[in-house]
PDB file of C-alpha atoms and ligand atoms in Angstrom:
ATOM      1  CA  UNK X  19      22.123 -42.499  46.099  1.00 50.00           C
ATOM      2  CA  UNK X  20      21.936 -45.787  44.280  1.00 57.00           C
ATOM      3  CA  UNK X  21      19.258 -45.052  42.142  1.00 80.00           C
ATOM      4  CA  UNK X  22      20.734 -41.384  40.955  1.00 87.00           C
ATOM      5  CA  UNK X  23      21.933 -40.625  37.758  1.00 94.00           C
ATOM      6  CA  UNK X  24      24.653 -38.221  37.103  1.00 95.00           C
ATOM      7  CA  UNK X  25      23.817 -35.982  34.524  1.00 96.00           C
ATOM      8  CA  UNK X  26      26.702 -33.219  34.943  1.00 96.00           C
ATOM      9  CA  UNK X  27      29.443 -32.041  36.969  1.00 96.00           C
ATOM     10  CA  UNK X  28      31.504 -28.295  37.026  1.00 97.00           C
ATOM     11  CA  UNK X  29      34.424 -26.753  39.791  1.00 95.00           C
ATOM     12  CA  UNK X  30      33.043 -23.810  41.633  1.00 92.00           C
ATOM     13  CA  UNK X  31      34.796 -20.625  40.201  1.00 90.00           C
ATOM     14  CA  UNK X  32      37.993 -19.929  42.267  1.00 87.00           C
ATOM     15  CA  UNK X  33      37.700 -22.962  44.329  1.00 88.00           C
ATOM     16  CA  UNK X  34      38.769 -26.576  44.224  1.00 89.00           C
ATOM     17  CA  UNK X  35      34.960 -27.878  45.127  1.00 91.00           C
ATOM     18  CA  UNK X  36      33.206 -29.754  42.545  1.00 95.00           C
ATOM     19  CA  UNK X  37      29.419 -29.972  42.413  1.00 95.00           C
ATOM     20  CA  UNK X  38      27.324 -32.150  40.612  1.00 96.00           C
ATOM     21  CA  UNK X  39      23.648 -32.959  39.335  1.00 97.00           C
ATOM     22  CA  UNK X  40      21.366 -35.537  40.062  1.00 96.00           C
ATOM     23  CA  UNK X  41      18.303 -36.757  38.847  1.00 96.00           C
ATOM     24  CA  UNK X  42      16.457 -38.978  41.673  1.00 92.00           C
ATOM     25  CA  UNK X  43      13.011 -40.761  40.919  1.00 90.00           C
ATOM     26  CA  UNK X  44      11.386 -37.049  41.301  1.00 89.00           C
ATOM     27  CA  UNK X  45      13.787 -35.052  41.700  1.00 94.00           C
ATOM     28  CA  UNK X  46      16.637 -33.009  40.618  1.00 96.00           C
ATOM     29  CA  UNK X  47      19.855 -32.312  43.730  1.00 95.00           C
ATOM     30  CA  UNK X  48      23.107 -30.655  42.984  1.00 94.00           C
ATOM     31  CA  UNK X  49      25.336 -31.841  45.234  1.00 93.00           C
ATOM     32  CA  UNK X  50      28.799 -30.652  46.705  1.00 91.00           C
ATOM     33  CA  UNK X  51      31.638 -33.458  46.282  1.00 87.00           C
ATOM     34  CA  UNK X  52      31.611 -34.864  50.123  1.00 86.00           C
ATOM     35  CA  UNK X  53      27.848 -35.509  49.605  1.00 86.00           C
ATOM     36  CA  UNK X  54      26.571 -31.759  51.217  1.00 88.00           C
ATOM     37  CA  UNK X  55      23.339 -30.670  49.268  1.00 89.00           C
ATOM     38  CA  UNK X  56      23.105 -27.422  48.267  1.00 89.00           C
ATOM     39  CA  UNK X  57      19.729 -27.931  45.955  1.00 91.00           C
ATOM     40  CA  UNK X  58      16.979 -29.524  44.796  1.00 93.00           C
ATOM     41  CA  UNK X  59      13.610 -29.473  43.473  1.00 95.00           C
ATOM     42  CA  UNK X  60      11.869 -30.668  46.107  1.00 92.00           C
ATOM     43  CA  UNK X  61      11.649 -27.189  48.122  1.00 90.00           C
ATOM     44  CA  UNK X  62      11.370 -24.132  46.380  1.00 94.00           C
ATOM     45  CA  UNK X  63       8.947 -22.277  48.463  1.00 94.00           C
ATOM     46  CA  UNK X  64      11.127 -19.163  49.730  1.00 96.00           C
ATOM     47  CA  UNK X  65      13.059 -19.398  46.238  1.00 97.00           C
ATOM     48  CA  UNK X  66       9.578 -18.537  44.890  1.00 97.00           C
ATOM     49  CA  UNK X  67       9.130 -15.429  47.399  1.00 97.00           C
ATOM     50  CA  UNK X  68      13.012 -14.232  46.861  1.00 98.00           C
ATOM     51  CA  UNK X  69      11.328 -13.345  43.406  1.00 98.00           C
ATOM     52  CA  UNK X  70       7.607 -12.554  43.783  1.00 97.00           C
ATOM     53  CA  UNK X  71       8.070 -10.450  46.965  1.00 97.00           C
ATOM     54  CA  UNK X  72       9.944  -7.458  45.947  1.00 97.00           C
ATOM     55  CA  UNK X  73       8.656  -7.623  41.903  1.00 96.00           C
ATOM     56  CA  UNK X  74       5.137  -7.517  43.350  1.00 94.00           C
ATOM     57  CA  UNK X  75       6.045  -4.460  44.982  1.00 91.00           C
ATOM     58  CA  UNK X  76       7.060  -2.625  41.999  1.00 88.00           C
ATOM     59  CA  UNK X  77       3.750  -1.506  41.033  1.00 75.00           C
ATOM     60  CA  UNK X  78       2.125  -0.304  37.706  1.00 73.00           C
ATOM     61  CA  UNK X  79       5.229  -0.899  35.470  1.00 81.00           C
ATOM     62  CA  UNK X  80       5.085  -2.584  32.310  1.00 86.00           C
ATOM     63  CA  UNK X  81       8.730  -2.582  32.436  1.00 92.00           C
ATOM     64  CA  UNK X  82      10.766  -3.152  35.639  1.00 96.00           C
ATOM     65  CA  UNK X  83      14.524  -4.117  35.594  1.00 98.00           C
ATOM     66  CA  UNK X  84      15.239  -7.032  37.656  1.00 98.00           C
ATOM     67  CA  UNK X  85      18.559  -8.861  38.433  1.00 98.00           C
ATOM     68  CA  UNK X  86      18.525 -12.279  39.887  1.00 98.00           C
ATOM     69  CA  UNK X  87      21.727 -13.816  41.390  1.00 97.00           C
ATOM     70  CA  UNK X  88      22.309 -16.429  40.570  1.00 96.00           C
ATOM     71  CA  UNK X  89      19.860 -19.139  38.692  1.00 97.00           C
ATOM     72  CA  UNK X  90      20.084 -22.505  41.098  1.00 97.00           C
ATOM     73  CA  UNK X  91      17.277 -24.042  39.343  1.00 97.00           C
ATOM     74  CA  UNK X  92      15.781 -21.322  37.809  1.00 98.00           C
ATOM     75  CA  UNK X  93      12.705 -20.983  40.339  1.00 98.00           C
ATOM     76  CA  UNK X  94      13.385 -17.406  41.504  1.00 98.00           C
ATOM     77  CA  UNK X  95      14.053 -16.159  37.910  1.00 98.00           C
ATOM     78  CA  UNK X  96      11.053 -17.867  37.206  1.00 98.00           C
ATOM     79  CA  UNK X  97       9.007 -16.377  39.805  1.00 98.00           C
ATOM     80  CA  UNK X  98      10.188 -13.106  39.075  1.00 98.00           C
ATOM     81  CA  UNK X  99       9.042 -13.593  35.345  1.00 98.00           C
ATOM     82  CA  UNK X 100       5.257 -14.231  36.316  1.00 97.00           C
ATOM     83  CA  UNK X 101       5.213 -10.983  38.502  1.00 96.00           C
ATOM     84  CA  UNK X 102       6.203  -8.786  35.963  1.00 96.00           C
ATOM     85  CA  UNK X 103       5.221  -7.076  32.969  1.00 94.00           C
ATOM     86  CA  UNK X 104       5.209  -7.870  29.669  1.00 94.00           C
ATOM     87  CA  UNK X 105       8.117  -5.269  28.795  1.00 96.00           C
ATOM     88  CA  UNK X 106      10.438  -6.175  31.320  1.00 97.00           C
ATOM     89  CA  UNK X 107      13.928  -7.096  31.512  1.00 98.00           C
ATOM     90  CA  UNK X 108      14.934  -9.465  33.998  1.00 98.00           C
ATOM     91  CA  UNK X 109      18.964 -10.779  34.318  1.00 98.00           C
ATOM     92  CA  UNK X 110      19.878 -13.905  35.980  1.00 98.00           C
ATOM     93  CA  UNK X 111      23.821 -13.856  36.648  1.00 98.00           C
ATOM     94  CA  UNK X 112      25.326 -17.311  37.287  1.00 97.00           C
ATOM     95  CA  UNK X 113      29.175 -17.699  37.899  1.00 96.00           C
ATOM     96  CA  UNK X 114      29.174 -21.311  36.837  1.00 96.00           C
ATOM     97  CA  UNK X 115      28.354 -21.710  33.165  1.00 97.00           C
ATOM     98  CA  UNK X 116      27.610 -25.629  33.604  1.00 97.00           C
ATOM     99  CA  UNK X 117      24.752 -24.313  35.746  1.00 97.00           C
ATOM    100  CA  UNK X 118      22.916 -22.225  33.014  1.00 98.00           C
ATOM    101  CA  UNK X 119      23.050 -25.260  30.608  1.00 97.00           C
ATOM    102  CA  UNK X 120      21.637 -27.701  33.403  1.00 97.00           C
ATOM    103  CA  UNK X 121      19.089 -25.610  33.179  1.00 98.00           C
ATOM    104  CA  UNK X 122      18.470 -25.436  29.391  1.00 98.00           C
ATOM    105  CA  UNK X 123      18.653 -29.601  29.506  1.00 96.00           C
ATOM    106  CA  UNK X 124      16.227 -31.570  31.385  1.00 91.00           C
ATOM    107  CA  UNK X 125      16.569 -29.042  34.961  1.00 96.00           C
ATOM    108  CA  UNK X 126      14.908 -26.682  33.176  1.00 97.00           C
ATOM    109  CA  UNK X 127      11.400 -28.390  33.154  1.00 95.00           C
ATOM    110  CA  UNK X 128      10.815 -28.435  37.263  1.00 95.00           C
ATOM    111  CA  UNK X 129      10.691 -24.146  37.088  1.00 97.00           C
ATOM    112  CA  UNK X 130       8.846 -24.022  33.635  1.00 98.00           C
ATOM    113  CA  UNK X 131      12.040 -23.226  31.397  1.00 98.00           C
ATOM    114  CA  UNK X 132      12.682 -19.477  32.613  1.00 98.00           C
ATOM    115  CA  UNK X 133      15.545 -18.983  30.192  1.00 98.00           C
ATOM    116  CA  UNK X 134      12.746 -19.323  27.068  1.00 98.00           C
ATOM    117  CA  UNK X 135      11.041 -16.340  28.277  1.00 98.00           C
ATOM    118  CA  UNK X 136      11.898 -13.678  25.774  1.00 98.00           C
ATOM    119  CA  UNK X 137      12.517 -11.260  28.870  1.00 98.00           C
ATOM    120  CA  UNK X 138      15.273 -12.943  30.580  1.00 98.00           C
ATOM    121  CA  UNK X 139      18.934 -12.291  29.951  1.00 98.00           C
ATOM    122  CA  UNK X 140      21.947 -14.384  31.345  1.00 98.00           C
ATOM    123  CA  UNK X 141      25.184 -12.491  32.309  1.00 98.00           C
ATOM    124  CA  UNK X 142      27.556 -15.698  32.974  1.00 97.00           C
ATOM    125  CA  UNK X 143      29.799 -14.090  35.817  1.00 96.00           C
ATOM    126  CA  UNK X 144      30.090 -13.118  39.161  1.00 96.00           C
ATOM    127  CA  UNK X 145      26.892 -10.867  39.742  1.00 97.00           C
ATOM    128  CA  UNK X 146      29.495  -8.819  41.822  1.00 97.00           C
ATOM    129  CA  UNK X 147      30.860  -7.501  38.870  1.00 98.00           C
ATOM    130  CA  UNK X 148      27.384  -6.717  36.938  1.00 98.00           C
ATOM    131  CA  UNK X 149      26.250  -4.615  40.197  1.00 98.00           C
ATOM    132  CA  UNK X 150      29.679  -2.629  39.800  1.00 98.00           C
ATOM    133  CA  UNK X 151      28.884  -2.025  36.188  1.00 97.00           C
ATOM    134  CA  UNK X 152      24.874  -1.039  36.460  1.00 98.00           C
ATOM    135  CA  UNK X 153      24.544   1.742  38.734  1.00 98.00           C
ATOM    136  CA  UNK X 154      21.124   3.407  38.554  1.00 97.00           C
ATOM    137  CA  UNK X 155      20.116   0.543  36.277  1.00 98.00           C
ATOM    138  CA  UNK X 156      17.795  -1.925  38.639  1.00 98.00           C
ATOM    139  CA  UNK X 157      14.380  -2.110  39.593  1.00 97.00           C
ATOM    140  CA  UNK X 158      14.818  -4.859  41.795  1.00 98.00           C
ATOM    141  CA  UNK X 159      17.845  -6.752  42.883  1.00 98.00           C
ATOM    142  CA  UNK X 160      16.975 -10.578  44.232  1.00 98.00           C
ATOM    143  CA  UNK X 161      20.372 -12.418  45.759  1.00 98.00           C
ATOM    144  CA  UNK X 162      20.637 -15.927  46.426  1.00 97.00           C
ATOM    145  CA  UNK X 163      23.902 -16.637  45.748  1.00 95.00           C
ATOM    146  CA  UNK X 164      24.803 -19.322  48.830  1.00 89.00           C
ATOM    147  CA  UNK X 165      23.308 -19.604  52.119  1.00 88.00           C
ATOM    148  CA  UNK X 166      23.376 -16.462  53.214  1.00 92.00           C
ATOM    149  CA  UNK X 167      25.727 -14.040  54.864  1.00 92.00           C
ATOM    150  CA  UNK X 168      26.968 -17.445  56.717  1.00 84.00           C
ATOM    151  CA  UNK X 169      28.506 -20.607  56.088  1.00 66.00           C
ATOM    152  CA  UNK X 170      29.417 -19.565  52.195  1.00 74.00           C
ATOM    153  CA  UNK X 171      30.301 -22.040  49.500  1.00 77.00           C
ATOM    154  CA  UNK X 172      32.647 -19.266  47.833  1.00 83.00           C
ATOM    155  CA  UNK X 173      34.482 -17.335  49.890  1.00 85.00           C
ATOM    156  CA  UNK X 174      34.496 -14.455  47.425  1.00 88.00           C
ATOM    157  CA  UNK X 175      30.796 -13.943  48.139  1.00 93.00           C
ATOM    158  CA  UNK X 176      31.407 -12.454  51.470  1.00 93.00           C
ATOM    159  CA  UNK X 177      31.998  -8.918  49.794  1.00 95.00           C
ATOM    160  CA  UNK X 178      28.017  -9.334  48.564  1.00 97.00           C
ATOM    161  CA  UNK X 179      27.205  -9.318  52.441  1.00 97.00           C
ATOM    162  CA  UNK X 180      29.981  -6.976  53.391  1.00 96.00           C
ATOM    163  CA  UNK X 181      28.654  -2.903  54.063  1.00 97.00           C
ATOM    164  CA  UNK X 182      30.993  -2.388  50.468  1.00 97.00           C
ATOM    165  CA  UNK X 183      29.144  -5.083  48.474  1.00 97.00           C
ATOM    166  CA  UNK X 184      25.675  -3.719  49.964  1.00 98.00           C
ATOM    167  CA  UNK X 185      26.673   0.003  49.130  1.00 97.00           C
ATOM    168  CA  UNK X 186      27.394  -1.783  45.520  1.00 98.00           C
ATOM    169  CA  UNK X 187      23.782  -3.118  45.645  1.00 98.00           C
ATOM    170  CA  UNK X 188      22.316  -0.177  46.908  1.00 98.00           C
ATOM    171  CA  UNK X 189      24.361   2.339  44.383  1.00 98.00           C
ATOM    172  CA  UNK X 190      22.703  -0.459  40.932  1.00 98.00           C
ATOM    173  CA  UNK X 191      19.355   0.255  41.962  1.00 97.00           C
ATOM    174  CA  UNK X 192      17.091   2.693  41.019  1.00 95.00           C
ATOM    175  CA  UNK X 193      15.926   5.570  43.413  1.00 92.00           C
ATOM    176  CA  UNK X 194      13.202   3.909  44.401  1.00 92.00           C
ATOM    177  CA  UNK X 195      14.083   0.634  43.612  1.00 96.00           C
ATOM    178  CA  UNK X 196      14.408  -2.778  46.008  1.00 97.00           C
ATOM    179  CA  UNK X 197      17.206  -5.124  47.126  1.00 98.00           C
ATOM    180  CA  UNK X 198      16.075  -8.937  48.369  1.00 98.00           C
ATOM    181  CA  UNK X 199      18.561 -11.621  50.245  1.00 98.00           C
ATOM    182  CA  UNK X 200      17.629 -14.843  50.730  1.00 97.00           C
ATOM    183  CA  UNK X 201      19.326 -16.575  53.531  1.00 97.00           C
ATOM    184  CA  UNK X 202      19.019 -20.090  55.307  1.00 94.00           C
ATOM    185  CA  UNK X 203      18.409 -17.838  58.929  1.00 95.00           C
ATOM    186  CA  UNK X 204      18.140 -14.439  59.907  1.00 96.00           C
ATOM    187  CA  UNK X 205      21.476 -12.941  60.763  1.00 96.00           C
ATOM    188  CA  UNK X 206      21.329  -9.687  63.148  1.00 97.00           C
ATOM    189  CA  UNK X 207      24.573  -8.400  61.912  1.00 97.00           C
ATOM    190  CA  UNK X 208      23.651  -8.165  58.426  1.00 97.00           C
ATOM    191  CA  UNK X 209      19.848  -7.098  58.872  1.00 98.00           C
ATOM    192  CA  UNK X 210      22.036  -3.750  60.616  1.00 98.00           C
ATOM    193  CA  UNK X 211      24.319  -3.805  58.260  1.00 97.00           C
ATOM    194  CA  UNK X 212      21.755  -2.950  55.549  1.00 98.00           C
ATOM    195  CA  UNK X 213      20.480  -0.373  57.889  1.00 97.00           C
ATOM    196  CA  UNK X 214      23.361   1.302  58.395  1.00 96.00           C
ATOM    197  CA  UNK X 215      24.011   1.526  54.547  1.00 96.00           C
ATOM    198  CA  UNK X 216      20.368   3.496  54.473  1.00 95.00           C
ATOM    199  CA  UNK X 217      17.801   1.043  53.963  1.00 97.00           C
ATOM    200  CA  UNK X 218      14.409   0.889  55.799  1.00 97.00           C
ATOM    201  CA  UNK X 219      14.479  -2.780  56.148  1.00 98.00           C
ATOM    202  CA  UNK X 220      11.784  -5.117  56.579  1.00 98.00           C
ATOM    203  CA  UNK X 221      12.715  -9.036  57.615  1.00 98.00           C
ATOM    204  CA  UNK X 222      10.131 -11.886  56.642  1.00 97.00           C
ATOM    205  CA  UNK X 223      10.131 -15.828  56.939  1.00 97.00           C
ATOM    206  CA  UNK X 224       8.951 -17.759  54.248  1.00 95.00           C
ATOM    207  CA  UNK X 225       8.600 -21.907  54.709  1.00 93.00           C
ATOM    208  CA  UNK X 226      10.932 -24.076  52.376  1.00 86.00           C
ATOM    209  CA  UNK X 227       6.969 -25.508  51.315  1.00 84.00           C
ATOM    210  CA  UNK X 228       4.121 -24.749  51.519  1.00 81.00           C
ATOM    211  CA  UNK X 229       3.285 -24.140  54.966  1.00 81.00           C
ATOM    212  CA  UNK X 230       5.897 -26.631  55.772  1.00 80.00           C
ATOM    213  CA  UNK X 231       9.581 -27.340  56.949  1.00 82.00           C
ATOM    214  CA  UNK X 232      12.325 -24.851  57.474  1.00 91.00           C
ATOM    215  CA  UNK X 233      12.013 -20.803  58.191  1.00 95.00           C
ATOM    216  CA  UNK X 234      14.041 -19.024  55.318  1.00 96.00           C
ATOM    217  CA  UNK X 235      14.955 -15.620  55.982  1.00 98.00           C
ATOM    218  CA  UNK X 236      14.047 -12.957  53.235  1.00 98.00           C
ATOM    219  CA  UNK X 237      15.243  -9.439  53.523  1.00 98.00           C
ATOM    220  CA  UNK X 238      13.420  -6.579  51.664  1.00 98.00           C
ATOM    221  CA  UNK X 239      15.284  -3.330  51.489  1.00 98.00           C
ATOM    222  CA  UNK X 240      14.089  -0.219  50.087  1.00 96.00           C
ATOM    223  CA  UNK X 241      15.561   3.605  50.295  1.00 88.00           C
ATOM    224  CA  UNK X 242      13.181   5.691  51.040  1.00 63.00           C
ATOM    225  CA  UNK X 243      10.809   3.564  52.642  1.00 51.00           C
ATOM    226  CA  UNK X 244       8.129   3.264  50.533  1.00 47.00           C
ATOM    227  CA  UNK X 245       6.768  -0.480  50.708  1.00 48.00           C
ATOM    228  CA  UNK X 246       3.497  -0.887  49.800  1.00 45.00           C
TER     229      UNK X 246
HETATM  230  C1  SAM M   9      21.324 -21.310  46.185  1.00 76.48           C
HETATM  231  S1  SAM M   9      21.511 -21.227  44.473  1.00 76.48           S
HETATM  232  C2  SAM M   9      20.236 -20.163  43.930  1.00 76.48           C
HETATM  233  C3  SAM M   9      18.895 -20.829  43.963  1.00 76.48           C
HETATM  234  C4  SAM M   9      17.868 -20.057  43.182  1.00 76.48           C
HETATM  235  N1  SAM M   9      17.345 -18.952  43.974  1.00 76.48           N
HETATM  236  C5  SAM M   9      16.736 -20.933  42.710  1.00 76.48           C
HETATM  237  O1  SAM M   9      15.611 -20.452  42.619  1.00 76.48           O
HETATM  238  O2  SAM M   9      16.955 -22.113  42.422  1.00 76.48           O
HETATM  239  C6  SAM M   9      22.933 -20.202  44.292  1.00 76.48           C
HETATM  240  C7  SAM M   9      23.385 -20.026  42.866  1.00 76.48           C
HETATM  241  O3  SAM M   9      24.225 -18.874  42.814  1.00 76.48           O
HETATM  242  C8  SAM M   9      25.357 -19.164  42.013  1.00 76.48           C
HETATM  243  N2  SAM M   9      26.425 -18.236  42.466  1.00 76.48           N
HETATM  244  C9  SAM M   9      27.199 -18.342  43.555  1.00 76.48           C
HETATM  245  N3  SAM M   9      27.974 -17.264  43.682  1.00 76.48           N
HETATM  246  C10 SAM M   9      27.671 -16.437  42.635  1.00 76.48           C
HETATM  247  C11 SAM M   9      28.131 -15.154  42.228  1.00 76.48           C
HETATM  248  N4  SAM M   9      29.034 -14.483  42.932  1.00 76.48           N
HETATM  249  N5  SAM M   9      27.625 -14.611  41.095  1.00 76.48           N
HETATM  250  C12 SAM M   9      26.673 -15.289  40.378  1.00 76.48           C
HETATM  251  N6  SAM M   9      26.208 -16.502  40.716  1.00 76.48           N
HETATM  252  C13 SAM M   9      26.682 -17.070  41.851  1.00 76.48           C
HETATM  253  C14 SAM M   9      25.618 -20.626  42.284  1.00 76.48           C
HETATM  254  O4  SAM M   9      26.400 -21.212  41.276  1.00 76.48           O
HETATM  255  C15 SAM M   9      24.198 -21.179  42.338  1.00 76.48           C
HETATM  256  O5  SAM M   9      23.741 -21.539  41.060  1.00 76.48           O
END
């Protein structure tokens, strides 16, 4: 901690928790008040997946629709980007504005400056409201907005995991279209929860890096079952 720099600080959107960046020696950690880390750019290997996964599974299209939510350090939206095409539109929603300018300052360099990319749109909000307001309009929806359907940061988020904020989801995507979580652990409720909204659902564990540390969960959910 000693040899950290503080480069920001912003309250969580209806909470009182404040979060902060730091830049380490190597790395960059944002960092809940009592010390908790939430991120850094040290691990990034099942951020990576939450966006190559489903993209890669949209195949043939110069021009898929992706939403990310939200942009943590940018290295799903950045992922996403790369497995693409060159016509595509991909959003990043991020509730906390501080967060999107982190990553337009010196964040931005550890996931290759995503928000350049002449593709990507922001929509600074709650990415609960843009799935309300896109219906049909998504190829692919990624979600990493906390930990998972556990143990949430914002308590607001909960809807996201609930069978109303998956119907939401489900209802923004295209027909044929495909939703991703990204959770900490796998969670048995919620993997039937998305089946019981419809979804042929297909569970996968990616490593934190590499081939190394921690099992993150990844859900990929599609409608009619047509994974590749
Ligand atoms: C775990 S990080 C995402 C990490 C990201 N996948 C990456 O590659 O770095 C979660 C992000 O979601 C944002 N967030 C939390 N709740 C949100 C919501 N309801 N709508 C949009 N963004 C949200 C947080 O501020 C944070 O930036």
């Amino acid at each position: 901690m000693r040899h950290w720099l503080k480069l920001g600080e912003a309250i969580i959107p209806g909470t009182n928790q404040v979060i902060s960046l730091f830049q380490g020696k190597d790395d960059f950690f944002i960092k809940l008040s009592g010390g908790q880390e939430l991120m850094s750019t040290r691990k990034h290997g099942s951020e990576d997946a939450l966006g190559t996964l489903p993209c890669k599974r949209i195949l043939g299209s110069r021009s898929t629709r992706v939403l990310i939510g939200g942009m943590g350090m940018g290295f799903t939206l950045a992922a996403a980007l790369k497995s693409v095409g060159p016509d595509s539109e991909v959003t990043v929603a991020e509730i906390i504005p501080e967060v999107v300018e982190w990553n337009r300052g010196p964040l931005g360099e550890r996931s290759g400056r995503p928000l350049d990319d002449p593709r990507t749109r922001v929509y600074r909000g709650d990415v609960a409201n843009l799935l309300r307001e896109s219906p049909g309009y998504f190829d692919v929806i990624a979600l990493d907005v906390d930990n998972g359907p556990e143990g949430l940061t914002v308590d607001s988020n909960n809807w996201l995991y609930s069978t109303v904020g998956i119907v939401a989801a489900q209802e923004a995507l295209k027909p044929k279209g495909i939703l991703a979580y990204w959770s900490a652990g796998p969670d048995q409720a919620f993997h039937d929860r998305l089946r019981q909204s419809g979804f042929l659902v297909e569970e996968v564990r990616v490593h934190a890096h590499g081939s190394k540390g921690a099992l993150h969960t990844i859900w990929l959910a599609t409608i009619d079952g047509k994974m590749d």
